[in-house]
Amino acid sequence: MGHIIIHQDRIKDAEAIKAFCPFNALDYVNEYLEINAACKMCKLCVKKGPDGVFEWCEDETEGVDKAKWQGVAVYVDHLEGAIHPVTLELIGKARELAAKIGHEVHAVFMGSGIRHAAEELLHCGVDHVHVYDDPALKHFRIEPYTAVFEDFITRIQPSIVLVGGTTVGRSLAPRTAARFRTGLTADCTFLDVQESTDLDQIRPAFGGNIMAHIFTPHHRPQFATVRYKIFSAPERSETATGTLTERTVPADRLKSGIEVLEVRVKEVTAGLEDAEVIIVAGRGVKKASDLAMIHALAARLNAKVAGTRPVIEAGWVDARKQIGLSGRTVKPRLIITCGVSGAIQFVAGMNNADCIIAINTDPKATIFNVAHYGIVGDLYEVLPALVACLAPAAEVLEPAFA
Ligand SMILES: Cc1cc2nc3c(=O)[nH]c(=O)nc-3n(C[C@H](O)[C@H](O)[C@H](O)COP(=O)(O)OP(=O)(O)OC[C@H]3O[C@@H](n4cnc5c(N)ncnc54)[C@H](O)[C@@H]3O)c2cc1C
C-alpha cells in the first residue's frame, strides 16, 4: 500500500485544484488542502494533477518470503458433512492455479463426524486433506472455526486460500485473514496466478463499471472468496489419490461464547442456481402481462423464469430470481435472454452458462458479445414463434401466467 502526499507550497490555484478529484475527496481544512474519506485511491490527482503537487509514496513493507508459502488451500464448506458444491468448484480452480505455479492443493475440513465425507475429496484431485474432527466443531461457531483455520494456515503456510462466498465463508474468511494481517478479495469472478505466486483476483468494481485486478503482493496468504456457480467442479475420479491427515487443536481454543440450543432446518427449495434452463425477462418486455410469453417458453423447456434488475424492481418477477451482481450467479446449461441489453452487472451473474441465446432488437446490444447464439429481432415476434415450434414438455416447473 501507499499514501498520497500533498506539497502545499506547490499549489498555484487553490480552488481549481479541487476539481482534479472526480470523487470530491479534496477539501481545505484550516487553509490546508487535505484528502477526505471519499478518496478511492484512484491516484488520478497524482497522474493528472498539477506538476509536483501530489506525490504517491509507497509504504515500507517488511516484505514476505513468498517461497515459504506453498500450496493452494480450499476451505471445505459443509452442513453436517454434506459438502457444499462451491467447494468442489473451488477445488477445480485450485488445481488449475496450483498447476501453474507447481504447488499442491490442500483442503481443510472441520466439523464433527466428517472423516468419511472427507475421504470423498480424495476423488477430486486434492493432494492433501486436513481433517479437524471434534464434537466442538459440530455447528459453525465463529471462534472455534477461526481457531482451527488459523491452526491450519500456521502449519501448512499456503500461498492462496479459497473460500466459498456462502454465509459461513463470508463470516469465516475475513476474520481469519485479519488474524494474518493479510488481504482478502470478496466475490471474485475470475482468478489467475502469476509466476511470482501473486494471485490475480479479478472482480467487478465501482458498481460493476470496471473489472478490478486486485493483488496482495506483500502479504501471505492471499484470501479470496468466490460465489457458487462461478467455476466448474472437476470430474470425480474412481480412484482416490492424495493424503488424509487428522489434526487437532487444544481444547481451550475450541471454546465459544455461542451456545447452539437448537437447529431448525429450513425447507430447501430448488433455487435459481440449480436450474438447468433459465429464461430471462429484460426491460424489452413492455408490461407485466407480457411475461406470459416468457412463462410459455419456460413451460416448453422446463425452465425457470428470471429477470434483470429493472424487471425485479417493477415487481414483475420475484426478487430471488434476479440475476447479476446484486442478484444470483447462475451457470445453467441453457439461458435465453429476452430484451436484455447485457449490462456488465447482469452479465457478471450469467456469463459462465454453457449456452447463451440472446434475443434483442438492437444488433449492437452488448449481450451479443457473450451470447453463443443471437437472434436480432422483436421478442414479441420471436417468442411466440419459438413457443409454437416446441412441443409441450412433460413436466412443467413454473405455471404459465393466466
Ligand atoms: C451496483 C449495481 C448493481 C447492479 N446489479 C444488477 C444485477 O444484479 N442485475 C441486473 O440485471 N442489473 C443490475 N444492475 C443494473 C444494470 O446496470 C442494468 O441497468 C440492467 O441490467 C439493465 O436491464 P435490462 O437489460 O433489462 O434493461 P435495458 O438495459 O434497458 O435493456 C433493454 C434491452 O431490451 C431491448 N429491447 C427493447 N425492446 C425489445 C423488443 N421488443 N424485443 C427485443 N429486445 C428489445 C433493447 O434493445 C435493450 O437492449 C446493477 C447496477 C448497478 C449500478
Tab-separated table of C-alpha atoms and ligand atoms in Angstrom:
chain	number	residue	atom	x	y	z
A	1	MET	CA	0.000	0.000	0.000
A	2	GLY	CA	0.949	3.607	-0.030
A	3	HIS	CA	-0.383	7.091	0.508
A	4	ILE	CA	-0.601	10.445	-1.252
A	5	ILE	CA	1.466	13.388	-0.065
A	6	ILE	CA	0.278	16.918	-0.914
A	7	HIS	CA	3.014	19.532	-1.364
A	8	GLN	CA	1.081	22.590	-0.160
A	9	ASP	CA	3.790	25.048	-1.243
A	10	ARG	CA	3.440	23.989	-4.906
A	11	ILE	CA	-0.301	24.746	-5.149
A	12	LYS	CA	-0.874	27.618	-7.553
A	13	ASP	CA	-4.655	27.777	-7.998
A	14	ALA	CA	-6.161	26.893	-4.616
A	15	GLU	CA	-9.781	26.456	-5.778
A	16	ALA	CA	-9.204	24.912	-9.219
A	17	ILE	CA	-7.072	22.130	-7.796
A	18	LYS	CA	-10.070	20.605	-6.006
A	19	ALA	CA	-11.624	19.809	-9.384
A	20	PHE	CA	-8.890	17.263	-10.137
A	21	CYS	CA	-10.677	14.736	-7.952
A	22	PRO	CA	-13.832	13.215	-9.524
A	23	PHE	CA	-14.880	11.925	-6.076
A	24	ASN	CA	-14.768	15.318	-4.292
A	25	ALA	CA	-12.126	13.949	-1.954
A	26	LEU	CA	-10.127	17.192	-1.772
A	27	ASP	CA	-11.055	19.760	0.887
A	28	TYR	CA	-9.473	22.721	2.583
A	29	VAL	CA	-9.141	22.343	6.348
A	30	ASN	CA	-7.643	25.382	8.082
A	31	GLU	CA	-6.349	26.524	4.695
A	32	TYR	CA	-4.552	23.232	4.126
A	33	LEU	CA	-5.578	21.021	1.233
A	34	GLU	CA	-6.428	17.605	2.643
A	35	ILE	CA	-7.757	14.304	1.361
A	36	ASN	CA	-11.067	13.272	2.887
A	37	ALA	CA	-12.794	9.904	3.354
A	38	ALA	CA	-14.263	9.984	-0.171
A	39	CYS	CA	-10.813	9.185	-1.616
A	40	LYS	CA	-10.874	5.979	-3.682
A	41	MET	CA	-7.088	5.817	-4.057
A	42	CYS	CA	-7.504	6.053	-7.841
A	43	LYS	CA	-4.338	8.242	-7.919
A	44	LEU	CA	-5.835	10.422	-10.670
A	45	CYS	CA	-4.533	13.502	-8.816
A	46	VAL	CA	-1.007	12.062	-8.894
A	47	LYS	CA	-1.191	11.156	-12.575
A	48	LYS	CA	-3.143	14.129	-13.938
A	49	GLY	CA	-2.821	16.813	-11.245
A	50	PRO	CA	-0.585	19.897	-11.454
A	51	ASP	CA	3.137	19.181	-11.552
A	52	GLY	CA	4.645	18.152	-8.239
A	53	VAL	CA	1.632	18.874	-6.024
A	54	PHE	CA	0.513	15.286	-5.466
A	55	GLU	CA	3.079	12.571	-4.842
A	56	TRP	CA	2.486	8.843	-4.348
A	57	CYS	CA	4.559	7.357	-1.572
A	58	GLU	CA	4.845	3.572	-1.210
A	59	ASP	CA	4.542	2.377	2.381
A	60	GLU	CA	7.540	0.489	3.597
A	61	THR	CA	6.705	-3.174	3.854
A	62	GLU	CA	8.662	-5.784	5.685
A	63	GLY	CA	8.188	-7.979	2.662
A	64	VAL	CA	7.279	-11.602	2.727
A	65	ASP	CA	9.360	-14.614	1.804
A	66	LYS	CA	6.989	-15.995	-0.805
A	67	ALA	CA	8.983	-19.219	-1.130
A	68	LYS	CA	7.921	-20.145	2.407
A	69	TRP	CA	4.239	-20.027	1.444
A	70	GLN	CA	3.448	-23.052	-0.688
A	71	GLY	CA	0.151	-24.516	-1.790
A	72	VAL	CA	-3.376	-23.570	-2.750
A	73	ALA	CA	-5.855	-24.312	0.033
A	74	VAL	CA	-9.622	-24.660	-0.125
A	75	TYR	CA	-11.952	-24.358	2.856
A	76	VAL	CA	-14.493	-27.189	2.790
A	77	ASP	CA	-17.922	-25.667	3.284
A	78	HIS	CA	-20.430	-28.217	4.515
A	79	LEU	CA	-23.550	-28.816	6.533
A	80	GLU	CA	-23.171	-31.787	8.868
A	81	GLY	CA	-20.742	-33.425	6.442
A	82	ALA	CA	-22.709	-32.696	3.257
A	83	ILE	CA	-20.156	-30.785	1.181
A	84	HIS	CA	-21.432	-27.603	-0.478
A	85	PRO	CA	-20.855	-27.825	-4.259
A	86	VAL	CA	-18.969	-24.493	-4.234
A	87	THR	CA	-16.146	-26.391	-2.504
A	88	LEU	CA	-15.731	-28.705	-5.482
A	89	GLU	CA	-15.780	-25.743	-7.858
A	90	LEU	CA	-13.014	-24.122	-5.822
A	91	ILE	CA	-11.004	-27.334	-5.828
A	92	GLY	CA	-11.220	-27.328	-9.636
A	93	LYS	CA	-9.865	-23.769	-9.752
A	94	ALA	CA	-7.259	-24.529	-7.059
A	95	ARG	CA	-5.914	-27.395	-9.167
A	96	GLU	CA	-5.611	-25.099	-12.167
A	97	LEU	CA	-3.805	-22.376	-10.170
A	98	ALA	CA	-1.560	-24.873	-8.366
A	99	ALA	CA	-0.506	-26.496	-11.637
A	100	LYS	CA	0.581	-23.098	-12.989
A	101	ILE	CA	2.960	-22.429	-10.092
A	102	GLY	CA	3.963	-26.002	-9.256
A	103	HIS	CA	2.185	-26.058	-5.883
A	104	GLU	CA	-0.038	-28.668	-4.253
A	105	VAL	CA	-3.740	-28.461	-3.420
A	106	HIS	CA	-4.856	-28.678	0.215
A	107	ALA	CA	-8.383	-28.932	1.591
A	108	VAL	CA	-9.191	-28.086	5.194
A	109	PHE	CA	-12.280	-29.814	6.543
A	110	MET	CA	-13.543	-29.014	10.052
A	111	GLY	CA	-16.636	-30.449	11.714
A	112	SER	CA	-17.860	-33.399	13.736
A	113	GLY	CA	-18.175	-36.956	12.371
A	114	ILE	CA	-16.820	-35.878	8.990
A	115	ARG	CA	-13.988	-38.352	8.402
A	116	HIS	CA	-15.983	-40.413	5.884
A	117	ALA	CA	-17.120	-37.311	3.962
A	118	ALA	CA	-13.523	-36.071	3.894
A	119	GLU	CA	-12.395	-39.202	2.063
A	120	GLU	CA	-14.587	-38.175	-0.859
A	121	LEU	CA	-12.284	-35.235	-1.507
A	122	LEU	CA	-9.502	-37.657	-2.413
A	123	HIS	CA	-11.529	-38.453	-5.535
A	124	CYS	CA	-11.439	-34.813	-6.639
A	125	GLY	CA	-7.712	-34.339	-7.143
A	126	VAL	CA	-6.863	-32.792	-3.761
A	127	ASP	CA	-3.259	-33.615	-2.769
A	128	HIS	CA	-3.740	-33.264	0.982
A	129	VAL	CA	-6.947	-33.292	3.010
A	130	HIS	CA	-6.597	-31.969	6.580
A	131	VAL	CA	-9.422	-33.089	8.861
A	132	TYR	CA	-10.277	-31.484	12.196
A	133	ASP	CA	-12.958	-33.776	13.578
A	134	ASP	CA	-14.200	-32.694	17.014
A	135	PRO	CA	-17.657	-32.549	18.662
A	136	ALA	CA	-16.942	-28.891	19.489
A	137	LEU	CA	-16.991	-28.250	15.723
A	138	LYS	CA	-20.416	-29.813	15.134
A	139	HIS	CA	-22.096	-26.480	14.457
A	140	PHE	CA	-20.463	-23.499	12.808
A	141	ARG	CA	-19.408	-21.120	15.552
A	142	ILE	CA	-17.057	-18.386	14.527
A	143	GLU	CA	-14.472	-18.558	17.350
A	144	PRO	CA	-13.536	-22.267	17.199
A	145	TYR	CA	-13.754	-22.360	13.410
A	146	THR	CA	-11.411	-19.387	13.148
A	147	ALA	CA	-9.031	-21.010	15.640
A	148	VAL	CA	-8.919	-24.185	13.549
A	149	PHE	CA	-8.476	-22.273	10.293
A	150	GLU	CA	-5.654	-20.311	11.904
A	151	ASP	CA	-4.013	-23.523	13.093
A	152	PHE	CA	-4.201	-24.998	9.592
A	153	ILE	CA	-2.697	-21.922	7.948
A	154	THR	CA	0.081	-21.662	10.507
A	155	ARG	CA	1.060	-25.309	9.975
A	156	ILE	CA	0.762	-25.518	6.189
A	157	GLN	CA	1.509	-21.918	5.177
A	158	PRO	CA	-0.490	-21.978	1.938
A	159	SER	CA	0.151	-19.178	-0.523
A	160	ILE	CA	-3.501	-18.947	-1.579
A	161	VAL	CA	-6.679	-19.679	0.389
A	162	LEU	CA	-10.005	-20.006	-1.433
A	163	VAL	CA	-13.299	-19.860	0.454
A	164	GLY	CA	-16.844	-20.156	-0.904
A	165	GLY	CA	-18.906	-16.971	-0.814
A	166	THR	CA	-21.531	-18.664	1.378
A	167	THR	CA	-22.965	-17.373	4.656
A	168	VAL	CA	-20.286	-19.293	6.569
A	169	GLY	CA	-17.455	-18.376	4.182
A	170	ARG	CA	-18.294	-14.680	4.251
A	171	SER	CA	-18.005	-14.706	8.015
A	172	LEU	CA	-15.023	-17.005	8.428
A	173	ALA	CA	-12.679	-15.811	5.669
A	174	PRO	CA	-12.329	-12.118	6.686
A	175	ARG	CA	-11.909	-12.987	10.346
A	176	THR	CA	-9.156	-15.473	9.571
A	177	ALA	CA	-7.497	-13.128	7.073
A	178	ALA	CA	-7.386	-10.439	9.747
A	179	ARG	CA	-5.519	-12.826	12.061
A	180	PHE	CA	-2.749	-12.981	9.466
A	181	ARG	CA	-2.957	-9.252	8.702
A	182	THR	CA	-3.394	-10.063	5.052
A	183	GLY	CA	-5.787	-9.039	2.298
A	184	LEU	CA	-8.996	-10.654	1.141
A	185	THR	CA	-10.906	-10.064	-2.064
A	186	ALA	CA	-14.590	-10.933	-1.817
A	187	ASP	CA	-16.720	-12.313	-4.627
A	188	CYS	CA	-14.020	-12.778	-7.252
A	189	THR	CA	-15.393	-13.650	-10.667
A	190	PHE	CA	-12.038	-14.682	-12.209
A	191	LEU	CA	-8.818	-15.891	-10.635
A	192	ASP	CA	-5.379	-16.244	-12.159
A	193	VAL	CA	-1.896	-16.547	-10.738
A	194	GLN	CA	1.420	-15.034	-11.733
A	195	GLU	CA	4.814	-16.725	-11.743
A	196	SER	CA	5.631	-14.824	-8.551
A	197	THR	CA	2.677	-16.714	-6.942
A	198	ASP	CA	0.760	-13.427	-6.677
A	199	LEU	CA	-2.930	-14.162	-7.092
A	200	ASP	CA	-4.725	-12.046	-9.690
A	201	GLN	CA	-8.095	-11.524	-8.044
A	202	ILE	CA	-10.494	-10.158	-10.601
A	203	ARG	CA	-13.932	-8.786	-9.771
A	204	PRO	CA	-16.289	-6.007	-10.833
A	205	ALA	CA	-15.694	-2.722	-9.002
A	206	PHE	CA	-17.157	0.784	-8.957
A	207	GLY	CA	-20.708	-0.515	-9.357
A	208	GLY	CA	-19.572	-3.039	-11.936
A	209	ASN	CA	-18.246	-0.426	-14.340
A	210	ILE	CA	-14.703	-1.809	-14.323
A	211	MET	CA	-13.110	-5.183	-13.734
A	212	ALA	CA	-10.514	-4.639	-10.998
A	213	HIS	CA	-7.368	-6.787	-10.777
A	214	ILE	CA	-6.509	-6.968	-7.089
A	215	PHE	CA	-3.142	-8.223	-5.827
A	216	THR	CA	-1.716	-8.905	-2.382
A	217	PRO	CA	1.993	-8.638	-3.243
A	218	HIS	CA	3.424	-8.026	0.237
A	219	HIS	CA	1.462	-10.447	2.389
A	220	ARG	CA	0.655	-14.130	2.594
A	221	PRO	CA	-1.627	-15.984	2.465
A	222	GLN	CA	-3.834	-14.443	-0.197
A	223	PHE	CA	-7.519	-14.888	0.630
A	224	ALA	CA	-10.289	-14.856	-1.962
A	225	THR	CA	-13.967	-15.713	-1.720
A	226	VAL	CA	-15.914	-16.869	-4.746
A	227	ARG	CA	-19.636	-17.381	-5.114
A	228	TYR	CA	-21.288	-20.659	-6.046
A	229	LYS	CA	-21.546	-21.372	-9.795
A	230	ILE	CA	-18.630	-19.218	-10.906
A	231	PHE	CA	-16.167	-22.056	-11.588
A	232	SER	CA	-16.612	-25.641	-12.747
A	233	ALA	CA	-16.241	-28.666	-10.492
A	234	PRO	CA	-13.727	-31.301	-11.617
A	235	GLU	CA	-14.862	-34.736	-12.765
A	236	ARG	CA	-14.932	-37.262	-9.914
A	237	SER	CA	-12.233	-39.875	-10.315
A	238	GLU	CA	-12.938	-43.502	-9.313
A	239	THR	CA	-9.503	-43.813	-7.745
A	240	ALA	CA	-8.620	-41.932	-4.587
A	241	THR	CA	-5.312	-40.075	-4.583
A	242	GLY	CA	-3.578	-37.820	-2.064
A	243	THR	CA	-3.221	-37.996	1.695
A	244	LEU	CA	-5.683	-37.515	4.538
A	245	THR	CA	-4.311	-36.232	7.840
A	246	GLU	CA	-6.320	-35.944	11.047
A	247	ARG	CA	-5.366	-32.881	13.045
A	248	THR	CA	-6.340	-31.452	16.408
A	249	VAL	CA	-6.127	-28.137	18.223
A	250	PRO	CA	-6.010	-27.747	22.026
A	251	ALA	CA	-9.490	-27.911	23.615
A	252	ASP	CA	-9.248	-24.414	25.087
A	253	ARG	CA	-9.019	-22.994	21.549
A	254	LEU	CA	-12.363	-24.568	20.682
A	255	LYS	CA	-14.253	-22.663	23.366
A	256	SER	CA	-17.030	-20.369	22.214
A	257	GLY	CA	-19.296	-17.745	23.721
A	258	ILE	CA	-22.041	-19.082	21.460
A	259	GLU	CA	-24.184	-21.992	22.586
A	260	VAL	CA	-26.309	-23.648	19.911
A	261	LEU	CA	-29.599	-24.576	21.591
A	262	GLU	CA	-31.465	-25.963	18.634
A	263	VAL	CA	-31.102	-26.180	14.875
A	264	ARG	CA	-34.266	-25.766	12.865
A	265	VAL	CA	-33.800	-26.967	9.323
A	266	LYS	CA	-35.233	-24.623	6.737
A	267	GLU	CA	-37.231	-26.224	3.971
A	268	VAL	CA	-34.953	-26.465	0.971
A	269	THR	CA	-36.470	-25.297	-2.274
A	270	ALA	CA	-34.600	-25.594	-5.552
A	271	GLY	CA	-33.179	-22.142	-6.248
A	272	LEU	CA	-32.380	-20.416	-9.490
A	273	GLU	CA	-28.763	-21.548	-9.065
A	274	ASP	CA	-29.807	-25.169	-9.559
A	275	ALA	CA	-31.871	-24.591	-12.701
A	276	GLU	CA	-30.605	-26.253	-15.871
A	277	VAL	CA	-32.535	-23.915	-18.172
A	278	ILE	CA	-33.388	-20.270	-17.460
A	279	ILE	CA	-35.400	-17.749	-19.462
A	280	VAL	CA	-34.638	-14.140	-18.515
A	281	ALA	CA	-37.045	-11.255	-18.943
A	282	GLY	CA	-35.419	-7.879	-19.513
A	283	ARG	CA	-36.743	-4.361	-19.925
A	284	GLY	CA	-37.572	-5.207	-23.533
A	285	VAL	CA	-40.721	-6.739	-22.044
A	286	LYS	CA	-43.143	-3.828	-22.022
A	287	LYS	CA	-45.666	-4.808	-19.349
A	288	ALA	CA	-46.217	-7.410	-16.635
A	289	SER	CA	-48.897	-9.299	-18.548
A	290	ASP	CA	-46.452	-9.799	-21.441
A	291	LEU	CA	-44.434	-12.093	-19.175
A	292	ALA	CA	-46.963	-14.749	-20.194
A	293	MET	CA	-44.844	-15.244	-23.332
A	294	ILE	CA	-41.733	-15.827	-21.212
A	295	HIS	CA	-43.581	-18.305	-18.992
A	296	ALA	CA	-44.981	-20.089	-22.036
A	297	LEU	CA	-41.454	-20.639	-23.373
A	298	ALA	CA	-40.267	-21.662	-19.903
A	299	ALA	CA	-43.040	-24.231	-19.692
A	300	ARG	CA	-41.980	-25.716	-23.017
A	301	LEU	CA	-38.363	-26.047	-21.855
A	302	ASN	CA	-38.859	-26.979	-18.183
A	303	ALA	CA	-37.108	-23.731	-17.415
A	304	LYS	CA	-37.093	-21.265	-14.536
A	305	VAL	CA	-38.003	-17.648	-15.203
A	306	ALA	CA	-35.625	-14.924	-14.018
A	307	GLY	CA	-35.325	-11.181	-14.515
A	308	THR	CA	-32.913	-8.302	-14.847
A	309	ARG	CA	-32.922	-5.690	-12.120
A	310	PRO	CA	-35.440	-3.303	-13.721
A	311	VAL	CA	-37.925	-6.153	-14.117
A	312	ILE	CA	-37.411	-7.185	-10.483
A	313	GLU	CA	-37.758	-3.591	-9.324
A	314	ALA	CA	-41.024	-3.329	-11.231
A	315	GLY	CA	-42.219	-6.237	-9.074
A	316	TRP	CA	-42.956	-8.442	-12.086
A	317	VAL	CA	-40.615	-11.267	-11.045
A	318	ASP	CA	-39.742	-12.468	-7.534
A	319	ALA	CA	-36.653	-10.697	-6.145
A	320	ARG	CA	-34.918	-14.059	-5.547
A	321	LYS	CA	-34.934	-14.512	-9.320
A	322	GLN	CA	-32.699	-11.533	-10.128
A	323	ILE	CA	-29.542	-12.482	-11.976
A	324	GLY	CA	-26.403	-10.375	-11.655
A	325	LEU	CA	-24.004	-8.608	-9.390
A	326	SER	CA	-26.623	-7.735	-6.814
A	327	GLY	CA	-28.625	-10.879	-7.529
A	328	ARG	CA	-27.817	-14.541	-8.124
A	329	THR	CA	-24.971	-16.121	-10.046
A	330	VAL	CA	-26.155	-18.899	-12.318
A	331	LYS	CA	-24.469	-21.464	-14.525
A	332	PRO	CA	-27.277	-23.306	-16.331
A	333	ARG	CA	-26.900	-25.500	-19.391
A	334	LEU	CA	-29.031	-23.044	-21.352
A	335	ILE	CA	-30.049	-19.437	-20.729
A	336	ILE	CA	-32.248	-17.422	-23.082
A	337	THR	CA	-32.288	-13.669	-22.515
A	338	CYS	CA	-35.280	-11.758	-23.877
A	339	GLY	CA	-34.947	-7.986	-24.261
A	340	VAL	CA	-31.816	-7.786	-22.095
A	341	SER	CA	-29.120	-5.268	-23.052
A	342	GLY	CA	-26.198	-7.117	-21.411
A	343	ALA	CA	-25.042	-4.598	-18.793
A	344	ILE	CA	-21.889	-5.808	-17.049
A	345	GLN	CA	-23.737	-6.059	-13.726
A	346	PHE	CA	-26.147	-8.547	-15.313
A	347	VAL	CA	-23.562	-10.445	-17.352
A	348	ALA	CA	-21.374	-10.985	-14.254
A	349	GLY	CA	-24.098	-13.291	-12.954
A	350	MET	CA	-24.575	-15.497	-16.015
A	351	ASN	CA	-21.610	-15.442	-18.400
A	352	ASN	CA	-20.485	-18.916	-17.326
A	353	ALA	CA	-23.647	-20.544	-18.668
A	354	ASP	CA	-22.928	-23.408	-21.081
A	355	CYS	CA	-25.102	-21.943	-23.824
A	356	ILE	CA	-26.381	-18.368	-24.049
A	357	ILE	CA	-29.069	-17.359	-26.547
A	358	ALA	CA	-29.930	-13.665	-26.726
A	359	ILE	CA	-32.997	-12.078	-28.299
A	360	ASN	CA	-32.729	-8.325	-28.821
A	361	THR	CA	-33.876	-5.842	-31.448
A	362	ASP	CA	-30.594	-3.927	-31.266
A	363	PRO	CA	-27.804	-5.693	-33.194
A	364	LYS	CA	-25.254	-3.659	-31.202
A	365	ALA	CA	-26.564	-4.760	-27.779
A	366	THR	CA	-23.624	-5.917	-25.643
A	367	ILE	CA	-25.441	-9.123	-24.708
A	368	PHE	CA	-24.425	-10.371	-28.160
A	369	ASN	CA	-20.758	-10.180	-27.061
A	370	VAL	CA	-21.321	-13.028	-24.594
A	371	ALA	CA	-24.083	-14.903	-26.440
A	372	HIS	CA	-23.279	-18.123	-28.280
A	373	TYR	CA	-26.348	-17.577	-30.484
A	374	GLY	CA	-28.029	-14.258	-31.136
A	375	ILE	CA	-31.447	-13.512	-32.556
A	376	VAL	CA	-31.755	-9.909	-33.711
A	377	GLY	CA	-35.474	-9.429	-33.552
A	378	ASP	CA	-38.540	-8.328	-31.648
A	379	LEU	CA	-39.218	-10.659	-28.721
A	380	TYR	CA	-42.946	-10.128	-29.329
A	381	GLU	CA	-42.489	-11.946	-32.656
A	382	VAL	CA	-39.644	-14.321	-31.774
A	383	LEU	CA	-41.090	-15.775	-28.555
A	384	PRO	CA	-44.491	-16.831	-29.960
A	385	ALA	CA	-42.679	-18.378	-32.937
A	386	LEU	CA	-40.331	-20.316	-30.627
A	387	VAL	CA	-43.195	-21.492	-28.439
A	388	ALA	CA	-45.093	-22.676	-31.489
A	389	CYS	CA	-42.060	-24.735	-32.597
A	390	LEU	CA	-41.592	-26.523	-29.294
A	391	ALA	CA	-43.728	-29.439	-28.172
A	392	PRO	CA	-45.114	-29.078	-24.613
A	393	ALA	CA	-42.766	-30.603	-22.044
A	394	ALA	CA	-43.951	-33.486	-19.862
A	395	GLU	CA	-43.108	-31.723	-16.625
A	396	VAL	CA	-43.844	-28.050	-16.090
A	397	LEU	CA	-41.897	-26.414	-13.269
A	398	GLU	CA	-43.469	-22.977	-13.351
A	399	PRO	CA	-47.124	-22.363	-14.087
A	400	ALA	CA	-47.745	-20.204	-17.100
A	401	PHE	CA	-49.372	-16.861	-16.390
A	402	ALA	CA	-53.078	-16.807	-16.963
B	1	LIG	C1	-24.177	-1.530	-8.410
B	1	LIG	C2	-25.136	-2.041	-9.459
B	1	LIG	C3	-25.565	-3.346	-9.395
B	1	LIG	C4	-26.435	-3.846	-10.354
B	1	LIG	N1	-26.830	-5.145	-10.271
B	1	LIG	C5	-27.616	-5.650	-11.231
B	1	LIG	C6	-27.996	-7.026	-11.212
B	1	LIG	O1	-27.666	-7.777	-10.298
B	1	LIG	N2	-28.763	-7.483	-12.228
B	1	LIG	C7	-29.180	-6.695	-13.265
B	1	LIG	O2	-29.856	-7.189	-14.163
B	1	LIG	N3	-28.849	-5.392	-13.283
B	1	LIG	C8	-28.094	-4.853	-12.307
B	1	LIG	N4	-27.781	-3.535	-12.356
B	1	LIG	C9	-28.418	-2.704	-13.403
B	1	LIG	C10	-27.727	-2.802	-14.749
B	1	LIG	O3	-26.702	-1.822	-14.808
B	1	LIG	C11	-28.687	-2.563	-15.918
B	1	LIG	O4	-29.332	-1.345	-15.724
B	1	LIG	C12	-29.737	-3.654	-16.098
B	1	LIG	O5	-29.143	-4.923	-16.125
B	1	LIG	C13	-30.475	-3.411	-17.402
B	1	LIG	O6	-31.517	-4.322	-17.509
B	1	LIG	P1	-32.139	-4.664	-18.920
B	1	LIG	O7	-31.094	-5.247	-19.807
B	1	LIG	O8	-33.359	-5.479	-18.678
B	1	LIG	O9	-32.651	-3.246	-19.470
B	1	LIG	P2	-32.054	-2.284	-20.571
B	1	LIG	O10	-30.632	-2.006	-20.358
B	1	LIG	O11	-32.995	-1.140	-20.667
B	1	LIG	O12	-32.146	-3.140	-21.931
B	1	LIG	C14	-33.329	-3.478	-22.552
B	1	LIG	C15	-32.950	-4.138	-23.876
B	1	LIG	O13	-34.115	-4.641	-24.495
B	1	LIG	C16	-34.002	-4.442	-25.891
B	1	LIG	N5	-35.372	-4.414	-26.421
B	1	LIG	C17	-36.299	-3.423	-26.282
B	1	LIG	N6	-37.454	-3.801	-26.835
B	1	LIG	C18	-37.258	-5.051	-27.335
B	1	LIG	C19	-38.083	-5.983	-28.015
B	1	LIG	N7	-39.364	-5.714	-28.305
B	1	LIG	N8	-37.565	-7.167	-28.383
B	1	LIG	C20	-36.264	-7.471	-28.102
B	1	LIG	N9	-35.426	-6.626	-27.466
B	1	LIG	C21	-35.940	-5.441	-27.073
B	1	LIG	C22	-33.269	-3.132	-26.048
B	1	LIG	O14	-32.597	-3.083	-27.301
B	1	LIG	C23	-32.284	-3.184	-24.868
B	1	LIG	O15	-31.033	-3.726	-25.272
B	1	LIG	C24	-26.901	-3.003	-11.406
B	1	LIG	C25	-26.451	-1.707	-11.470
B	1	LIG	C26	-25.587	-1.213	-10.511
B	1	LIG	C27	-25.116	0.201	-10.624
